[in-house]
Amino acid sequence: MQKKIKVVAATVALLSLSACGLLPEQSDETKGWSATKLYSEAKEEMAGQHYERAIQLYEKLEASYPFGVYAQQAQMEVAYAYYKAQDQAQALAAVERFIKLHPNHPNVDYMYYLRGLVNFNDQLSLLNFVYEQDPAERDPKATREAFAAFKALVDKFPNSKYTPDAVDRMKYLINAMAKYEVYVARYYYRRGAYLAAANRAQEAVRDYRDSPSVEEALWIMARSYDKLGNTTLRDDTMRVFKLNFPNSKFLEEGAPKQERKWWKFWS
């Protein structure tokens, strides 16, 4: 019986090998392509928005010609291709890899900028616009990471051609982070958690003093202290509020109107 099993097993193995031999080998159309051809073909695929194909060609280029003049450029281009393909994780991995391998590259400032863009576009995802959701109401993790990435560019490369745009985006992100803090403070206030509301609004005033959201943050602080019966802090806060915002809409109406979608200025 054991001998029969061995014969059957050997037969199956031989048939498997025969079948493999009958299958056609997958041809690699890029075999023998020069670095120049691989790069030009990848650029064409990028122009046609065929990002997955472009990524394949860039990675093939780097693997085939790791020490050629196009290798480093391919590493940068593949990071951008992942970004355009909306693959945030792969884009960031490619960016970090390039910065680690080539910290003194003449165009490394672009990779710092791209790192900010990847996080920035995650913070401003398409769903925000489809569902009319204020990005300040979302988890601010991506917002903070985008701000940190742009700040790294500004601090390390103050004269970079990408720095002015990074500064503008940082201002926007500061407002977004301040709006988030006020949103949470407002949430607590409406649910009667007045101490939590006051503390969260105070954080917005302390950390984002130049943001327009400070106006509402002070207002929430004053109202929260009033609800808590702390007249001293209420009066102090109102004094600061009226000094800085004498014509505030909150003083006139007691509550904010429905605001214009503030974040849409970027589009």
Short mmCIF file of C-alpha atoms in Angstrom, two decimals:
data_model
loop_
_atom_site.label_atom_id
_atom_site.label_comp_id
_atom_site.label_asym_id
_atom_site.label_seq_id
_atom_site.Cartn_x
_atom_site.Cartn_y
_atom_site.Cartn_z
CA MET A 1 0.00 0.00 0.00
CA GLN A 2 2.80 2.37 0.95
CA LYS A 3 4.55 1.61 -2.33
CA LYS A 4 1.40 2.51 -4.30
CA ILE A 5 1.12 5.85 -2.45
CA LYS A 6 4.72 6.67 -3.37
CA VAL A 7 4.04 5.87 -7.03
CA VAL A 8 0.93 8.07 -7.08
CA ALA A 9 2.80 10.94 -5.43
CA ALA A 10 5.63 10.68 -7.95
CA THR A 11 3.15 10.64 -10.83
CA VAL A 12 1.37 13.74 -9.54
CA ALA A 13 4.70 15.55 -9.18
CA LEU A 14 5.70 14.68 -12.73
CA LEU A 15 2.35 15.81 -14.11
CA SER A 16 2.67 19.09 -12.20
CA LEU A 17 6.09 19.73 -13.67
CA SER A 18 4.82 18.89 -17.14
CA ALA A 19 1.88 21.28 -16.73
CA CYS A 20 4.20 24.07 -15.61
CA GLY A 21 6.31 23.50 -18.69
CA LEU A 22 3.27 23.82 -20.91
CA LEU A 23 2.20 27.19 -19.45
CA PRO A 24 3.50 30.21 -21.37
CA GLU A 25 6.00 32.35 -19.53
CA GLN A 26 4.89 35.89 -18.72
CA SER A 27 6.84 38.23 -20.91
CA ASP A 28 8.39 41.40 -19.55
CA GLU A 29 7.97 44.06 -22.18
CA THR A 30 10.42 46.30 -20.36
CA LYS A 31 13.22 43.74 -20.60
CA GLY A 32 16.22 45.36 -22.17
CA TRP A 33 14.81 48.88 -21.91
CA SER A 34 17.33 51.58 -21.18
CA ALA A 35 17.01 53.85 -18.15
CA THR A 36 16.08 56.70 -20.49
CA LYS A 37 13.25 54.71 -22.07
CA LEU A 38 11.91 53.52 -18.72
CA TYR A 39 11.90 57.07 -17.40
CA SER A 40 10.25 58.58 -20.47
CA GLU A 41 7.58 55.85 -20.53
CA ALA A 42 6.88 56.39 -16.83
CA LYS A 43 6.52 60.14 -17.42
CA GLU A 44 4.03 59.48 -20.20
CA GLU A 45 2.01 57.22 -17.95
CA MET A 46 1.99 59.94 -15.29
CA ALA A 47 0.80 62.50 -17.84
CA GLY A 48 -2.03 60.15 -18.77
CA GLN A 49 -2.92 59.72 -15.07
CA HIS A 50 -2.07 56.01 -15.20
CA TYR A 51 -0.41 56.16 -11.82
CA GLU A 52 -0.17 52.44 -11.06
CA ARG A 53 1.61 51.78 -14.33
CA ALA A 54 3.91 54.75 -13.77
CA ILE A 55 4.79 53.41 -10.32
CA GLN A 56 5.67 50.02 -11.82
CA LEU A 57 7.97 51.64 -14.36
CA TYR A 58 9.68 53.91 -11.84
CA GLU A 59 10.29 50.99 -9.51
CA LYS A 60 11.59 48.91 -12.42
CA LEU A 61 13.93 51.74 -13.33
CA GLU A 62 15.32 52.01 -9.81
CA ALA A 63 15.77 48.24 -9.53
CA SER A 64 17.45 47.91 -12.93
CA TYR A 65 19.65 51.01 -12.75
CA PRO A 66 20.15 51.73 -9.01
CA PHE A 67 23.29 53.78 -9.59
CA GLY A 68 22.27 55.62 -12.74
CA VAL A 69 21.43 59.28 -13.10
CA TYR A 70 17.70 58.49 -13.16
CA ALA A 71 17.57 56.40 -9.97
CA GLN A 72 17.20 59.25 -7.49
CA GLN A 73 14.74 61.04 -9.75
CA ALA A 74 12.69 57.86 -9.99
CA GLN A 75 12.55 57.68 -6.18
CA MET A 76 11.12 61.18 -6.06
CA GLU A 77 8.70 60.56 -8.90
CA VAL A 78 7.36 57.36 -7.39
CA ALA A 79 6.51 59.23 -4.17
CA TYR A 80 4.57 61.78 -6.19
CA ALA A 81 2.86 59.01 -8.18
CA TYR A 82 1.67 57.34 -4.96
CA TYR A 83 0.42 60.74 -3.80
CA LYS A 84 -1.56 61.23 -7.01
CA ALA A 85 -2.91 57.69 -6.70
CA GLN A 86 -4.18 58.67 -3.23
CA ASP A 87 -2.12 55.99 -1.54
CA GLN A 88 -1.09 58.01 1.48
CA ALA A 89 0.81 55.29 3.30
CA GLN A 90 2.99 54.39 0.31
CA ALA A 91 3.55 58.05 -0.59
CA LEU A 92 4.76 58.88 2.91
CA ALA A 93 6.95 55.77 3.01
CA ALA A 94 8.56 56.78 -0.28
CA VAL A 95 9.10 60.34 0.96
CA GLU A 96 10.68 59.22 4.23
CA ARG A 97 12.90 56.77 2.38
CA PHE A 98 14.19 59.45 0.03
CA ILE A 99 14.86 61.93 2.84
CA LYS A 100 16.75 59.26 4.79
CA LEU A 101 18.83 58.16 1.78
CA HIS A 102 19.47 61.60 0.30
CA PRO A 103 19.34 64.25 3.08
CA ASN A 104 21.61 66.57 1.08
CA HIS A 105 19.96 66.17 -2.30
CA PRO A 106 19.47 69.57 -4.02
CA ASN A 107 15.73 68.90 -4.33
CA VAL A 108 15.10 67.33 -0.93
CA ASP A 109 13.09 70.42 0.02
CA TYR A 110 10.47 69.24 -2.45
CA MET A 111 10.15 65.96 -0.57
CA TYR A 112 9.55 67.84 2.68
CA TYR A 113 6.87 69.82 0.86
CA LEU A 114 5.33 66.66 -0.61
CA ARG A 115 5.15 65.13 2.87
CA GLY A 116 3.07 68.11 3.93
CA LEU A 117 0.82 67.84 0.88
CA VAL A 118 0.12 64.17 1.49
CA ASN A 119 -1.06 64.86 5.04
CA PHE A 120 -2.82 68.05 4.00
CA ASN A 121 -4.90 66.29 1.37
CA ASP A 122 -5.75 63.55 3.84
CA GLN A 123 -7.07 66.25 6.16
CA LEU A 124 -9.06 67.72 3.27
CA SER A 125 -10.45 64.50 1.86
CA LEU A 126 -13.05 64.45 -0.87
CA LEU A 127 -15.67 63.20 1.57
CA ASN A 128 -15.56 66.52 3.42
CA PHE A 129 -16.96 68.23 0.36
CA VAL A 130 -19.35 65.47 -0.65
CA TYR A 131 -21.00 65.40 2.76
CA GLU A 132 -20.49 69.09 3.55
CA GLN A 133 -18.54 68.24 6.68
CA ASP A 134 -16.41 70.94 8.24
CA PRO A 135 -12.90 69.45 8.49
CA ALA A 136 -12.60 71.07 11.94
CA GLU A 137 -15.12 68.49 13.14
CA ARG A 138 -12.84 65.57 12.28
CA ASP A 139 -10.01 63.99 14.24
CA PRO A 140 -7.20 66.57 14.02
CA LYS A 141 -4.38 64.01 13.79
CA ALA A 142 -3.83 64.52 10.05
CA THR A 143 -4.10 68.29 10.55
CA ARG A 144 -1.32 68.29 13.12
CA GLU A 145 0.86 66.02 11.00
CA ALA A 146 0.41 68.25 7.96
CA PHE A 147 1.28 71.33 10.02
CA ALA A 148 4.39 69.63 11.43
CA ALA A 149 5.50 68.59 7.94
CA PHE A 150 5.14 72.09 6.50
CA LYS A 151 6.84 73.57 9.57
CA ALA A 152 9.81 71.25 9.05
CA LEU A 153 10.14 72.57 5.51
CA VAL A 154 9.87 76.21 6.58
CA ASP A 155 12.39 75.77 9.41
CA LYS A 156 14.93 73.78 7.40
CA PHE A 157 14.55 75.51 4.02
CA PRO A 158 13.32 79.08 4.63
CA ASN A 159 14.40 80.12 1.12
CA SER A 160 12.82 77.21 -0.71
CA LYS A 161 10.44 78.05 -3.53
CA TYR A 162 7.87 75.84 -1.78
CA THR A 163 8.06 77.74 1.52
CA PRO A 164 5.57 80.56 0.72
CA ASP A 165 2.86 78.07 -0.15
CA ALA A 166 3.71 76.01 2.93
CA VAL A 167 3.32 79.12 5.11
CA ASP A 168 -0.12 79.82 3.63
CA ARG A 169 -1.20 76.25 4.28
CA MET A 170 0.14 76.43 7.84
CA LYS A 171 -2.06 79.46 8.50
CA TYR A 172 -5.03 77.55 7.20
CA LEU A 173 -4.17 74.55 9.36
CA ILE A 174 -3.80 76.71 12.45
CA ASN A 175 -7.33 77.96 11.89
CA ALA A 176 -8.52 74.38 11.36
CA MET A 177 -6.95 73.24 14.64
CA ALA A 178 -8.43 76.22 16.48
CA LYS A 179 -11.83 75.52 14.96
CA TYR A 180 -11.60 71.95 16.17
CA GLU A 181 -10.91 73.04 19.75
CA VAL A 182 -13.86 75.44 19.64
CA TYR A 183 -16.06 72.76 18.11
CA VAL A 184 -15.27 70.45 21.04
CA ALA A 185 -15.80 73.27 23.54
CA ARG A 186 -19.17 74.03 21.97
CA TYR A 187 -20.07 70.34 22.13
CA TYR A 188 -19.32 70.21 25.86
CA TYR A 189 -21.23 73.42 26.53
CA ARG A 190 -24.39 72.19 24.81
CA ARG A 191 -24.31 69.07 26.94
CA GLY A 192 -23.90 70.95 30.18
CA ALA A 193 -20.24 70.03 30.74
CA TYR A 194 -19.34 73.63 31.46
CA LEU A 195 -15.97 73.07 33.11
CA ALA A 196 -14.79 70.92 30.20
CA ALA A 197 -16.12 73.54 27.78
CA ALA A 198 -14.26 76.35 29.54
CA ASN A 199 -11.01 74.37 29.64
CA ARG A 200 -11.18 73.41 25.96
CA ALA A 201 -11.99 76.98 24.91
CA GLN A 202 -9.10 78.21 27.03
CA GLU A 203 -6.75 75.88 25.13
CA ALA A 204 -7.87 77.43 21.85
CA VAL A 205 -7.17 80.93 23.20
CA ARG A 206 -3.79 79.92 24.56
CA ASP A 207 -2.52 77.90 21.59
CA TYR A 208 -4.09 79.76 18.64
CA ARG A 209 -4.25 83.36 19.75
CA ASP A 210 -4.06 84.71 16.19
CA SER A 211 -6.93 82.59 14.92
CA PRO A 212 -10.40 84.09 14.27
CA SER A 213 -11.79 81.25 16.41
CA VAL A 214 -10.49 82.99 19.53
CA GLU A 215 -13.58 85.20 19.43
CA GLU A 216 -15.99 82.31 19.94
CA ALA A 217 -13.59 80.59 22.33
CA LEU A 218 -13.67 83.59 24.68
CA TRP A 219 -17.44 83.76 24.39
CA ILE A 220 -17.80 80.08 25.34
CA MET A 221 -15.43 80.59 28.26
CA ALA A 222 -17.48 83.51 29.59
CA ARG A 223 -20.77 81.65 29.25
CA SER A 224 -19.32 78.51 30.82
CA TYR A 225 -17.98 80.41 33.82
CA ASP A 226 -21.38 82.04 34.18
CA LYS A 227 -23.09 78.64 34.24
CA LEU A 228 -20.56 77.46 36.82
CA GLY A 229 -21.34 80.48 38.99
CA ASN A 230 -17.78 81.76 38.82
CA THR A 231 -18.54 85.46 38.35
CA THR A 232 -14.91 86.55 38.76
CA LEU A 233 -13.63 84.50 35.85
CA ARG A 234 -16.75 85.35 33.85
CA ASP A 235 -16.23 89.07 34.28
CA ASP A 236 -12.50 88.86 33.57
CA THR A 237 -13.15 86.90 30.39
CA MET A 238 -15.87 89.28 29.24
CA ARG A 239 -13.54 92.22 29.83
CA VAL A 240 -10.94 90.65 27.54
CA PHE A 241 -13.64 89.67 25.06
CA LYS A 242 -15.13 93.18 24.76
CA LEU A 243 -11.69 94.76 24.54
CA ASN A 244 -10.71 92.60 21.58
CA PHE A 245 -14.08 92.16 19.92
CA PRO A 246 -16.20 95.24 20.72
CA ASN A 247 -18.48 94.67 17.73
CA SER A 248 -18.80 90.94 18.07
CA LYS A 249 -21.88 89.25 16.67
CA PHE A 250 -22.05 87.23 19.89
CA LEU A 251 -22.67 90.39 21.91
CA GLU A 252 -25.43 91.50 19.57
CA GLU A 253 -27.27 88.21 19.22
CA GLY A 254 -26.01 85.97 21.98
CA ALA A 255 -25.24 83.15 19.58
CA PRO A 256 -23.40 82.79 16.30
CA LYS A 257 -25.17 82.72 12.97
CA GLN A 258 -24.67 79.89 10.49
CA GLU A 259 -21.22 80.61 9.15
CA ARG A 260 -20.06 80.43 5.58
CA LYS A 261 -18.13 77.24 4.84
CA TRP A 262 -14.81 78.81 5.89
CA TRP A 263 -12.57 76.02 4.68
CA LYS A 264 -13.67 76.23 1.03
CA PHE A 265 -11.46 79.20 0.28
CA TRP A 266 -8.74 76.77 -0.75
CA SER A 267 -10.75 75.42 -3.67
#
